[in-house]
Short mmCIF file of C-alpha atoms in Angstrom, two decimals:
data_model
loop_
_atom_site.label_atom_id
_atom_site.label_comp_id
_atom_site.label_asym_id
_atom_site.label_seq_id
_atom_site.Cartn_x
_atom_site.Cartn_y
_atom_site.Cartn_z
CA MET A 25 7.94 -11.73 -9.74
CA ARG A 26 4.19 -12.31 -9.52
CA ALA A 27 4.69 -16.01 -8.82
CA ALA A 28 7.32 -15.25 -6.19
CA ILE A 29 5.03 -12.82 -4.40
CA GLU A 30 2.22 -15.36 -4.46
CA VAL A 31 4.52 -17.87 -2.76
CA MET A 32 5.64 -15.28 -0.19
CA GLY A 33 2.02 -14.35 0.44
CA GLU A 34 1.15 -17.98 1.12
CA ASP A 35 4.26 -19.13 2.97
CA GLY A 36 5.74 -15.90 4.34
CA TYR A 37 9.19 -14.63 3.50
CA ASP A 38 11.02 -17.22 5.60
CA GLY A 39 8.91 -20.10 4.33
CA ALA A 40 9.13 -19.12 0.67
CA SER A 41 11.82 -20.98 -1.22
CA ILE A 42 13.42 -19.94 -4.48
CA ARG A 43 12.67 -23.45 -5.78
CA ASP A 44 8.92 -22.99 -5.07
CA MET A 45 8.97 -19.54 -6.65
CA ALA A 46 10.66 -20.84 -9.79
CA ALA A 47 8.26 -23.79 -10.03
CA ARG A 48 5.24 -21.48 -9.68
CA ALA A 49 6.66 -19.20 -12.39
CA GLY A 50 7.42 -22.14 -14.66
CA VAL A 51 11.10 -21.27 -14.90
CA SER A 52 14.30 -22.87 -13.69
CA VAL A 53 15.89 -21.85 -10.41
CA ALA A 54 18.86 -20.58 -12.46
CA ALA A 55 16.55 -18.36 -14.51
CA LEU A 56 15.07 -16.86 -11.36
CA TYR A 57 18.54 -16.25 -9.93
CA TYR A 58 19.54 -14.64 -13.23
CA HIS A 59 16.88 -11.95 -12.75
CA PHE A 60 17.03 -11.76 -8.95
CA PRO A 61 20.32 -12.72 -7.28
CA SER A 62 18.50 -13.43 -4.01
CA LYS A 63 15.08 -13.61 -2.40
CA HIS A 64 15.98 -10.35 -0.69
CA ASP A 65 16.59 -8.63 -4.05
CA LEU A 66 13.26 -9.86 -5.34
CA LEU A 67 11.43 -8.58 -2.26
CA LEU A 68 13.18 -5.22 -2.45
CA GLU A 69 12.29 -4.72 -6.11
CA PHE A 70 8.69 -5.78 -5.60
CA VAL A 71 8.04 -3.62 -2.53
CA GLY A 72 9.64 -0.59 -4.15
CA GLU A 73 7.69 -1.05 -7.35
CA ALA A 74 4.40 -1.64 -5.51
CA LEU A 75 4.80 1.57 -3.53
CA ASP A 76 5.76 3.53 -6.66
CA VAL A 77 2.70 2.24 -8.54
CA THR A 78 0.32 3.01 -5.69
CA LEU A 79 1.72 6.52 -5.17
CA ALA A 80 1.54 7.31 -8.90
CA ARG A 81 -2.03 6.01 -9.02
CA ILE A 82 -2.98 8.22 -6.06
CA GLU A 83 -1.31 11.28 -7.58
CA ARG A 84 -3.19 10.79 -10.87
CA ARG A 85 -6.52 10.36 -9.12
CA ILE A 86 -6.26 13.29 -6.73
CA ALA A 87 -5.18 15.59 -9.56
CA ARG A 88 -8.77 15.40 -10.84
CA HIS A 89 -10.02 17.22 -7.74
CA THR A 90 -9.42 20.59 -6.15
CA ASN A 91 -11.52 19.86 -3.06
CA PRO A 92 -9.30 18.38 -0.31
CA ILE A 93 -12.14 16.21 0.99
CA ALA A 94 -12.59 14.65 -2.45
CA GLN A 95 -8.82 14.16 -2.59
CA LEU A 96 -8.82 12.38 0.79
CA GLU A 97 -11.62 10.14 -0.41
CA GLU A 98 -9.59 9.33 -3.53
CA ILE A 99 -6.52 8.54 -1.44
CA VAL A 100 -8.41 6.16 0.85
CA GLY A 101 -10.31 4.58 -2.02
CA THR A 102 -7.15 4.10 -4.06
CA ILE A 103 -5.18 2.52 -1.22
CA ILE A 104 -7.99 0.13 -0.36
CA TRP A 105 -8.75 -0.74 -3.99
CA SER A 106 -5.05 -1.26 -4.72
CA ASN A 107 -4.79 -3.65 -1.79
CA LEU A 108 -8.01 -5.61 -2.13
CA HIS A 109 -9.31 -5.66 -5.72
CA ASP A 110 -8.30 -9.30 -6.33
CA ASP A 111 -6.54 -12.24 -4.68
CA PHE A 112 -3.12 -11.24 -5.98
CA ALA A 113 -3.57 -7.65 -4.76
CA ARG A 114 -4.43 -8.94 -1.27
CA SER A 115 -1.41 -11.23 -1.25
CA ALA A 116 0.88 -8.51 -2.58
CA ALA A 117 -0.41 -5.98 -0.04
CA TYR A 118 0.27 -8.46 2.74
CA VAL A 119 3.84 -8.95 1.50
CA VAL A 120 4.41 -5.20 1.19
CA SER A 121 2.99 -4.40 4.62
CA SER A 122 4.49 -7.24 6.63
CA GLU A 123 7.54 -8.62 4.87
CA TYR A 124 9.33 -5.39 3.94
CA THR A 125 10.74 -5.41 7.48
CA ARG A 126 12.87 -8.39 6.36
CA LEU A 127 14.94 -6.04 4.21
CA ASN A 128 18.37 -5.06 5.45
CA PRO A 129 18.59 -1.60 7.04
CA PRO A 130 19.85 0.36 4.00
CA ASP A 131 17.21 -1.18 1.72
CA ARG A 132 14.51 -0.75 4.33
CA ALA A 133 15.53 2.93 4.59
CA ALA A 134 15.00 3.30 0.82
CA ILE A 135 11.50 1.84 1.20
CA GLU A 136 10.80 4.13 4.15
CA VAL A 137 11.51 7.10 1.86
CA LYS A 138 8.71 5.89 -0.42
CA ARG A 139 6.36 5.29 2.51
CA LYS A 140 7.17 8.80 3.77
CA ALA A 141 6.32 10.25 0.34
CA LEU A 142 2.80 8.87 0.70
CA LEU A 143 2.48 10.30 4.19
CA ASP A 144 3.79 13.68 2.97
CA LEU A 145 1.22 13.67 0.16
CA VAL A 146 -1.67 12.97 2.52
CA GLU A 147 -0.42 15.55 5.00
CA GLY A 148 -0.32 18.13 2.19
CA VAL A 149 -3.95 17.37 1.34
CA VAL A 150 -4.96 17.70 5.00
CA ARG A 151 -3.05 21.00 5.35
CA ASP A 152 -4.76 22.26 2.20
CA GLY A 153 -8.07 21.22 3.73
CA VAL A 154 -7.29 23.16 6.89
CA ALA A 155 -6.31 26.23 4.83
CA LYS A 156 -9.56 25.99 2.83
CA ARG A 157 -11.58 25.41 6.03
CA LYS A 158 -12.71 21.97 4.85
CA CYS A 159 -10.68 20.21 7.57
CA LYS A 160 -10.33 21.05 11.21
CA THR A 161 -7.31 19.50 12.85
CA ASP A 162 -4.37 20.83 14.80
CA GLU A 163 -2.37 17.74 13.91
CA PRO A 164 -2.23 17.40 10.10
CA ARG A 165 0.76 15.04 10.15
CA GLU A 166 -0.82 12.68 12.66
CA ALA A 167 -4.20 12.91 10.95
CA ALA A 168 -2.46 11.91 7.71
CA ARG A 169 -0.71 9.03 9.47
CA ALA A 170 -4.04 7.85 10.91
CA ILE A 171 -5.71 8.01 7.48
CA VAL A 172 -2.94 6.02 5.77
CA THR A 173 -2.89 3.48 8.60
CA LEU A 174 -6.67 3.18 8.51
CA ALA A 175 -6.74 2.54 4.76
CA GLN A 176 -3.84 0.09 4.85
CA SER A 177 -5.32 -1.80 7.81
CA THR A 178 -8.03 -3.25 5.60
CA VAL A 179 -5.48 -5.74 4.25
CA GLY A 180 -5.52 -7.63 7.52
CA VAL A 181 -9.24 -7.47 8.20
CA ALA A 182 -10.94 -7.53 4.80
CA HIS A 183 -11.96 -11.16 5.28
CA GLU A 184 -13.80 -10.16 8.48
CA ILE A 185 -15.80 -7.35 6.86
CA ASP A 186 -18.98 -8.71 5.34
CA ARG A 187 -19.28 -6.03 2.66
CA SER A 188 -18.43 -5.51 -0.98
CA LEU A 189 -15.22 -3.73 -1.91
CA ASP A 190 -17.19 -0.61 -2.87
CA GLU A 191 -18.97 -0.63 0.50
CA VAL A 192 -15.67 -1.03 2.37
CA ILE A 193 -14.17 1.86 0.42
CA ALA A 194 -17.17 4.12 1.11
CA LEU A 195 -17.15 3.23 4.81
CA TYR A 196 -13.45 3.93 5.25
CA GLN A 197 -13.72 7.14 3.22
CA ARG A 198 -16.36 8.33 5.70
CA PHE A 199 -14.07 7.41 8.60
CA ALA A 200 -11.18 9.37 7.07
CA VAL A 201 -13.30 12.46 6.43
CA ALA A 202 -14.72 12.31 9.97
CA LEU A 203 -11.18 12.12 11.31
CA VAL A 204 -10.17 15.46 9.78
CA ARG A 205 -13.41 17.26 10.47
#
């Protein structure tokens, strides 16, 4: 799967061939088809798994905090770190963010459920922040959407930001906190 995602990250979904994926993985085309009946099936499994891993990572990290601001910082930091910590993460994040739209409508709907779970989680943190008077927004859902979008946007612009990963995370954490205050 890793090799296939690398190929998709380099060539895009349409440009990625099963033959190139198999060659990169060092397996036969038949072996790849044995595990994934189609390129679509491979993309679906990868995107679903990537979202599950990121959401579980976020849930573990925010559980260490009771302060909603610290939780928002963890969310932003986790999304950015998950997407940018190495070359494969950047490639995988690109595939997840741009190529999932290639999925057929029922499969895309299943992925949207996972994307909504992340948005619901962030909204819950923002609502908790409002209740605890740490956040001040009349639009917790849209604030949550803006925070998730902000953190995920770093995938497309990371190469333009002349800062270390830690500096990017700190900067975007400040943006997210400012957004809800």
